[in-house]
Amino acid sequence: MNVLNCQLLVDEHELFKCTHKIAITALQLGHPAKAWALNDQALVRIESRFEERKISLSVLAETTLVLANYYKALGEWYPPGANSQEDFKKAAALFEKAHLHYTHLVHERHPEFLAVVLNQSVTLLHLGEYDKALPLLKKVVKLTEETVGDGHPMTGDALRWLAKYHCLRGEIDEGLVQLKRAVGYL
């Protein structure tokens, strides 16, 4: 990669960050539709630059993850209703893309990969898509226990969400079992 391509990569990433900051400002000023449009435009631009091989997969993955976390946070911030569900839907689609990108970048035991999968599963729980969330939650619990082991907050967090899954499904006894396991990690 030559110096010009490196500069393009930095410029594209900086452009995304600036656009995202403007979108956050638009949201703070009470214009969520404008914020969505700005973020969507930024993601389309980053994706097209990747397809043109002007930016790396790592920049695309990071950008996708930033937006996925942004929409997940919005969904959690809004009171339950139409707005939060739309934000969770956007977040779920972006986490799915980020999951795919990170699969090509890092090993499945890498903390960044595990965080992507955990956030993807949490977003699916918020959407009530329990059957899609469970395999992801189980995967994160298994891999965090094997990778970072006992006493790590990431393992506790994954177990806490697994407990919430069981409680949401009405499986209170299993939820309590998982929550007791989580307390030992948190």
PDB file of N, CA, C and O in Angstrom, residues 20-62:
ATOM      1  N   HIS A  20     -20.372  10.886  11.898  1.00  0.00           N
ATOM      2  CA  HIS A  20     -21.035  10.256  13.042  1.00  0.00           C
ATOM      3  C   HIS A  20     -21.227  11.275  14.173  1.00  0.00           C
ATOM      4  O   HIS A  20     -22.282  11.302  14.815  1.00  0.00           O
ATOM      5  N   LYS A  21     -20.238  12.133  14.407  1.00  0.00           N
ATOM      6  CA  LYS A  21     -20.373  13.170  15.447  1.00  0.00           C
ATOM      7  C   LYS A  21     -21.494  14.149  15.092  1.00  0.00           C
ATOM      8  O   LYS A  21     -22.255  14.570  15.960  1.00  0.00           O
ATOM      9  N   ILE A  22     -21.599  14.497  13.821  1.00  0.00           N
ATOM     10  CA  ILE A  22     -22.686  15.383  13.379  1.00  0.00           C
ATOM     11  C   ILE A  22     -24.032  14.687  13.586  1.00  0.00           C
ATOM     12  O   ILE A  22     -25.006  15.305  14.023  1.00  0.00           O
ATOM     13  N   ALA A  23     -24.076  13.382  13.304  1.00  0.00           N
ATOM     14  CA  ALA A  23     -25.319  12.618  13.506  1.00  0.00           C
ATOM     15  C   ALA A  23     -25.708  12.615  14.979  1.00  0.00           C
ATOM     16  O   ALA A  23     -26.891  12.767  15.313  1.00  0.00           O
ATOM     17  N   ILE A  24     -24.747  12.449  15.856  1.00  0.00           N
ATOM     18  CA  ILE A  24     -25.036  12.476  17.299  1.00  0.00           C
ATOM     19  C   ILE A  24     -25.574  13.846  17.698  1.00  0.00           C
ATOM     20  O   ILE A  24     -26.539  13.945  18.462  1.00  0.00           O
ATOM     21  N   THR A  25     -24.983  14.898  17.151  1.00  0.00           N
ATOM     22  CA  THR A  25     -25.462  16.254  17.435  1.00  0.00           C
ATOM     23  C   THR A  25     -26.898  16.428  16.924  1.00  0.00           C
ATOM     24  O   THR A  25     -27.740  16.996  17.622  1.00  0.00           O
ATOM     25  N   ALA A  26     -27.170  15.935  15.735  1.00  0.00           N
ATOM     26  CA  ALA A  26     -28.534  16.023  15.187  1.00  0.00           C
ATOM     27  C   ALA A  26     -29.519  15.311  16.099  1.00  0.00           C
ATOM     28  O   ALA A  26     -30.616  15.815  16.363  1.00  0.00           O
ATOM     29  N   LEU A  27     -29.122  14.166  16.609  1.00  0.00           N
ATOM     30  CA  LEU A  27     -29.988  13.426  17.531  1.00  0.00           C
ATOM     31  C   LEU A  27     -30.223  14.230  18.805  1.00  0.00           C
ATOM     32  O   LEU A  27     -31.348  14.339  19.282  1.00  0.00           O
ATOM     33  N   GLN A  28     -29.150  14.802  19.345  1.00  0.00           N
ATOM     34  CA  GLN A  28     -29.268  15.591  20.573  1.00  0.00           C
ATOM     35  C   GLN A  28     -30.161  16.812  20.376  1.00  0.00           C
ATOM     36  O   GLN A  28     -30.806  17.276  21.314  1.00  0.00           O
ATOM     37  N   LEU A  29     -30.201  17.327  19.159  1.00  0.00           N
ATOM     38  CA  LEU A  29     -31.048  18.486  18.856  1.00  0.00           C
ATOM     39  C   LEU A  29     -32.478  18.086  18.491  1.00  0.00           C
ATOM     40  O   LEU A  29     -33.282  18.921  18.111  1.00  0.00           O
ATOM     41  N   GLY A  30     -32.770  16.787  18.611  1.00  0.00           N
ATOM     42  CA  GLY A  30     -34.139  16.329  18.381  1.00  0.00           C
ATOM     43  C   GLY A  30     -34.458  15.968  16.948  1.00  0.00           C
ATOM     44  O   GLY A  30     -35.612  16.052  16.530  1.00  0.00           O
ATOM     45  N   HIS A  31     -33.448  15.561  16.182  1.00  0.00           N
ATOM     46  CA  HIS A  31     -33.663  15.197  14.787  1.00  0.00           C
ATOM     47  C   HIS A  31     -33.177  13.771  14.519  1.00  0.00           C
ATOM     48  O   HIS A  31     -32.184  13.547  13.815  1.00  0.00           O
ATOM     49  N   PRO A  32     -33.873  12.753  15.084  1.00  0.00           N
ATOM     50  CA  PRO A  32     -33.403  11.368  14.915  1.00  0.00           C
ATOM     51  C   PRO A  32     -33.387  10.905  13.459  1.00  0.00           C
ATOM     52  O   PRO A  32     -32.506  10.157  13.064  1.00  0.00           O
ATOM     53  N   ALA A  33     -34.329  11.359  12.644  1.00  0.00           N
ATOM     54  CA  ALA A  33     -34.358  10.935  11.240  1.00  0.00           C
ATOM     55  C   ALA A  33     -33.109  11.431  10.507  1.00  0.00           C
ATOM     56  O   ALA A  33     -32.530  10.711   9.692  1.00  0.00           O
ATOM     57  N   LYS A  34     -32.710  12.653  10.804  1.00  0.00           N
ATOM     58  CA  LYS A  34     -31.495  13.203  10.180  1.00  0.00           C
ATOM     59  C   LYS A  34     -30.263  12.429  10.658  1.00  0.00           C
ATOM     60  O   LYS A  34     -29.364  12.143   9.861  1.00  0.00           O
ATOM     61  N   ALA A  35     -30.246  12.069  11.938  1.00  0.00           N
ATOM     62  CA  ALA A  35     -29.117  11.293  12.474  1.00  0.00           C
ATOM     63  C   ALA A  35     -29.037   9.936  11.771  1.00  0.00           C
ATOM     64  O   ALA A  35     -27.944   9.502  11.380  1.00  0.00           O
ATOM     65  N   TRP A  36     -30.174   9.271  11.608  1.00  0.00           N
ATOM     66  CA  TRP A  36     -30.196   7.976  10.911  1.00  0.00           C
ATOM     67  C   TRP A  36     -29.656   8.140   9.496  1.00  0.00           C
ATOM     68  O   TRP A  36     -28.836   7.357   9.042  1.00  0.00           O
ATOM     69  N   ALA A  37     -30.140   9.171   8.788  1.00  0.00           N
ATOM     70  CA  ALA A  37     -29.733   9.382   7.394  1.00  0.00           C
ATOM     71  C   ALA A  37     -28.225   9.623   7.291  1.00  0.00           C
ATOM     72  O   ALA A  37     -27.564   9.075   6.403  1.00  0.00           O
ATOM     73  N   LEU A  38     -27.682  10.437   8.175  1.00  0.00           N
ATOM     74  CA  LEU A  38     -26.239  10.713   8.150  1.00  0.00           C
ATOM     75  C   LEU A  38     -25.424   9.448   8.406  1.00  0.00           C
ATOM     76  O   LEU A  38     -24.440   9.179   7.711  1.00  0.00           O
ATOM     77  N   ASN A  39     -25.836   8.671   9.392  1.00  0.00           N
ATOM     78  CA  ASN A  39     -25.124   7.428   9.683  1.00  0.00           C
ATOM     79  C   ASN A  39     -25.241   6.437   8.538  1.00  0.00           C
ATOM     80  O   ASN A  39     -24.270   5.767   8.182  1.00  0.00           O
ATOM     81  N   ASP A  40     -26.419   6.340   7.936  1.00  0.00           N
ATOM     82  CA  ASP A  40     -26.604   5.438   6.802  1.00  0.00           C
ATOM     83  C   ASP A  40     -25.717   5.860   5.627  1.00  0.00           C
ATOM     84  O   ASP A  40     -25.090   5.018   4.980  1.00  0.00           O
ATOM     85  N   GLN A  41     -25.653   7.162   5.363  1.00  0.00           N
ATOM     86  CA  GLN A  41     -24.801   7.660   4.275  1.00  0.00           C
ATOM     87  C   GLN A  41     -23.331   7.334   4.549  1.00  0.00           C
ATOM     88  O   GLN A  41     -22.600   6.914   3.643  1.00  0.00           O
ATOM     89  N   ALA A  42     -22.915   7.516   5.784  1.00  0.00           N
ATOM     90  CA  ALA A  42     -21.518   7.237   6.141  1.00  0.00           C
ATOM     91  C   ALA A  42     -21.200   5.757   5.955  1.00  0.00           C
ATOM     92  O   ALA A  42     -20.143   5.405   5.421  1.00  0.00           O
ATOM     93  N   LEU A  43     -22.106   4.882   6.370  1.00  0.00           N
ATOM     94  CA  LEU A  43     -21.863   3.450   6.233  1.00  0.00           C
ATOM     95  C   LEU A  43     -21.830   3.033   4.763  1.00  0.00           C
ATOM     96  O   LEU A  43     -20.957   2.260   4.356  1.00  0.00           O
ATOM     97  N   VAL A  44     -22.738   3.556   3.963  1.00  0.00           N
ATOM     98  CA  VAL A  44     -22.748   3.241   2.530  1.00  0.00           C
ATOM     99  C   VAL A  44     -21.428   3.678   1.901  1.00  0.00           C
ATOM    100  O   VAL A  44     -20.829   2.943   1.101  1.00  0.00           O
ATOM    101  N   ARG A  45     -20.960   4.840   2.276  1.00  0.00           N
ATOM    102  CA  ARG A  45     -19.681   5.338   1.716  1.00  0.00           C
ATOM    103  C   ARG A  45     -18.523   4.432   2.127  1.00  0.00           C
ATOM    104  O   ARG A  45     -17.701   4.061   1.304  1.00  0.00           O
ATOM    105  N   ILE A  46     -18.476   4.054   3.395  1.00  0.00           N
ATOM    106  CA  ILE A  46     -17.400   3.186   3.879  1.00  0.00           C
ATOM    107  C   ILE A  46     -17.472   1.825   3.178  1.00  0.00           C
ATOM    108  O   ILE A  46     -16.450   1.278   2.750  1.00  0.00           O
ATOM    109  N   GLU A  47     -18.676   1.270   3.045  1.00  0.00           N
ATOM    110  CA  GLU A  47     -18.828  -0.021   2.369  1.00  0.00           C
ATOM    111  C   GLU A  47     -18.398   0.057   0.903  1.00  0.00           C
ATOM    112  O   GLU A  47     -17.734  -0.849   0.393  1.00  0.00           O
ATOM    113  N   SER A  48     -18.744   1.139   0.222  1.00  0.00           N
ATOM    114  CA  SER A  48     -18.348   1.268  -1.184  1.00  0.00           C
ATOM    115  C   SER A  48     -16.837   1.447  -1.302  1.00  0.00           C
ATOM    116  O   SER A  48     -16.219   0.906  -2.218  1.00  0.00           O
ATOM    117  N   ARG A  49     -16.242   2.164  -0.370  1.00  0.00           N
ATOM    118  CA  ARG A  49     -14.777   2.334  -0.397  1.00  0.00           C
ATOM    119  C   ARG A  49     -14.084   0.995  -0.149  1.00  0.00           C
ATOM    120  O   ARG A  49     -13.040   0.713  -0.719  1.00  0.00           O
ATOM    121  N   PHE A  50     -14.686   0.140   0.682  1.00  0.00           N
ATOM    122  CA  PHE A  50     -14.128  -1.189   0.901  1.00  0.00           C
ATOM    123  C   PHE A  50     -14.224  -2.009  -0.377  1.00  0.00           C
ATOM    124  O   PHE A  50     -13.266  -2.677  -0.770  1.00  0.00           O
ATOM    125  N   GLU A  51     -15.392  -1.967  -1.028  1.00  0.00           N
ATOM    126  CA  GLU A  51     -15.575  -2.719  -2.265  1.00  0.00           C
ATOM    127  C   GLU A  51     -14.598  -2.257  -3.346  1.00  0.00           C
ATOM    128  O   GLU A  51     -14.156  -3.048  -4.175  1.00  0.00           O
ATOM    129  N   GLU A  52     -14.259  -0.977  -3.325  1.00  0.00           N
ATOM    130  CA  GLU A  52     -13.281  -0.436  -4.275  1.00  0.00           C
ATOM    131  C   GLU A  52     -11.844  -0.723  -3.830  1.00  0.00           C
ATOM    132  O   GLU A  52     -10.901  -0.311  -4.495  1.00  0.00           O
ATOM    133  N   ARG A  53     -11.717  -1.390  -2.686  1.00  0.00           N
ATOM    134  CA  ARG A  53     -10.421  -1.732  -2.093  1.00  0.00           C
ATOM    135  C   ARG A  53      -9.613  -0.485  -1.699  1.00  0.00           C
ATOM    136  O   ARG A  53      -8.396  -0.472  -1.750  1.00  0.00           O
ATOM    137  N   LYS A  54     -10.330   0.555  -1.285  1.00  0.00           N
ATOM    138  CA  LYS A  54      -9.667   1.791  -0.842  1.00  0.00           C
ATOM    139  C   LYS A  54      -9.479   1.825   0.662  1.00  0.00           C
ATOM    140  O   LYS A  54      -8.740   2.652   1.164  1.00  0.00           O
ATOM    141  N   ILE A  55     -10.209   0.964   1.384  1.00  0.00           N
ATOM    142  CA  ILE A  55     -10.027   0.869   2.829  1.00  0.00           C
ATOM    143  C   ILE A  55      -9.939  -0.601   3.212  1.00  0.00           C
ATOM    144  O   ILE A  55     -10.344  -1.478   2.454  1.00  0.00           O
ATOM    145  N   SER A  56      -9.437  -0.847   4.393  1.00  0.00           N
ATOM    146  CA  SER A  56      -9.238  -2.223   4.846  1.00  0.00           C
ATOM    147  C   SER A  56     -10.506  -2.783   5.496  1.00  0.00           C
ATOM    148  O   SER A  56     -11.407  -2.037   5.889  1.00  0.00           O
ATOM    149  N   LEU A  57     -10.516  -4.107   5.616  1.00  0.00           N
ATOM    150  CA  LEU A  57     -11.619  -4.771   6.301  1.00  0.00           C
ATOM    151  C   LEU A  57     -11.687  -4.341   7.760  1.00  0.00           C
ATOM    152  O   LEU A  57     -12.773  -4.203   8.320  1.00  0.00           O
ATOM    153  N   SER A  58     -10.555  -4.084   8.373  1.00  0.00           N
ATOM    154  CA  SER A  58     -10.571  -3.673   9.783  1.00  0.00           C
ATOM    155  C   SER A  58     -11.275  -2.326   9.967  1.00  0.00           C
ATOM    156  O   SER A  58     -12.007  -2.138  10.938  1.00  0.00           O
ATOM    157  N   VAL A  59     -11.089  -1.402   9.024  1.00  0.00           N
ATOM    158  CA  VAL A  59     -11.785  -0.107   9.110  1.00  0.00           C
ATOM    159  C   VAL A  59     -13.282  -0.321   8.901  1.00  0.00           C
ATOM    160  O   VAL A  59     -14.102   0.254   9.620  1.00  0.00           O
ATOM    161  N   LEU A  60     -13.642  -1.161   7.936  1.00  0.00           N
ATOM    162  CA  LEU A  60     -15.060  -1.458   7.701  1.00  0.00           C
ATOM    163  C   LEU A  60     -15.683  -2.109   8.936  1.00  0.00           C
ATOM    164  O   LEU A  60     -16.775  -1.730   9.371  1.00  0.00           O
ATOM    165  N   ALA A  61     -14.978  -3.068   9.524  1.00  0.00           N
ATOM    166  CA  ALA A  61     -15.495  -3.761  10.716  1.00  0.00           C
ATOM    167  C   ALA A  61     -15.663  -2.791  11.878  1.00  0.00           C
ATOM    168  O   ALA A  61     -16.694  -2.799  12.561  1.00  0.00           O
ATOM    169  N   GLU A  62     -14.671  -1.947  12.099  1.00  0.00           N
ATOM    170  CA  GLU A  62     -14.744  -0.983  13.205  1.00  0.00           C
ATOM    171  C   GLU A  62     -15.894  -0.003  12.998  1.00  0.00           C
ATOM    172  O   GLU A  62     -16.639   0.294  13.928  1.00  0.00           O
TER     173      GLU A  62
END
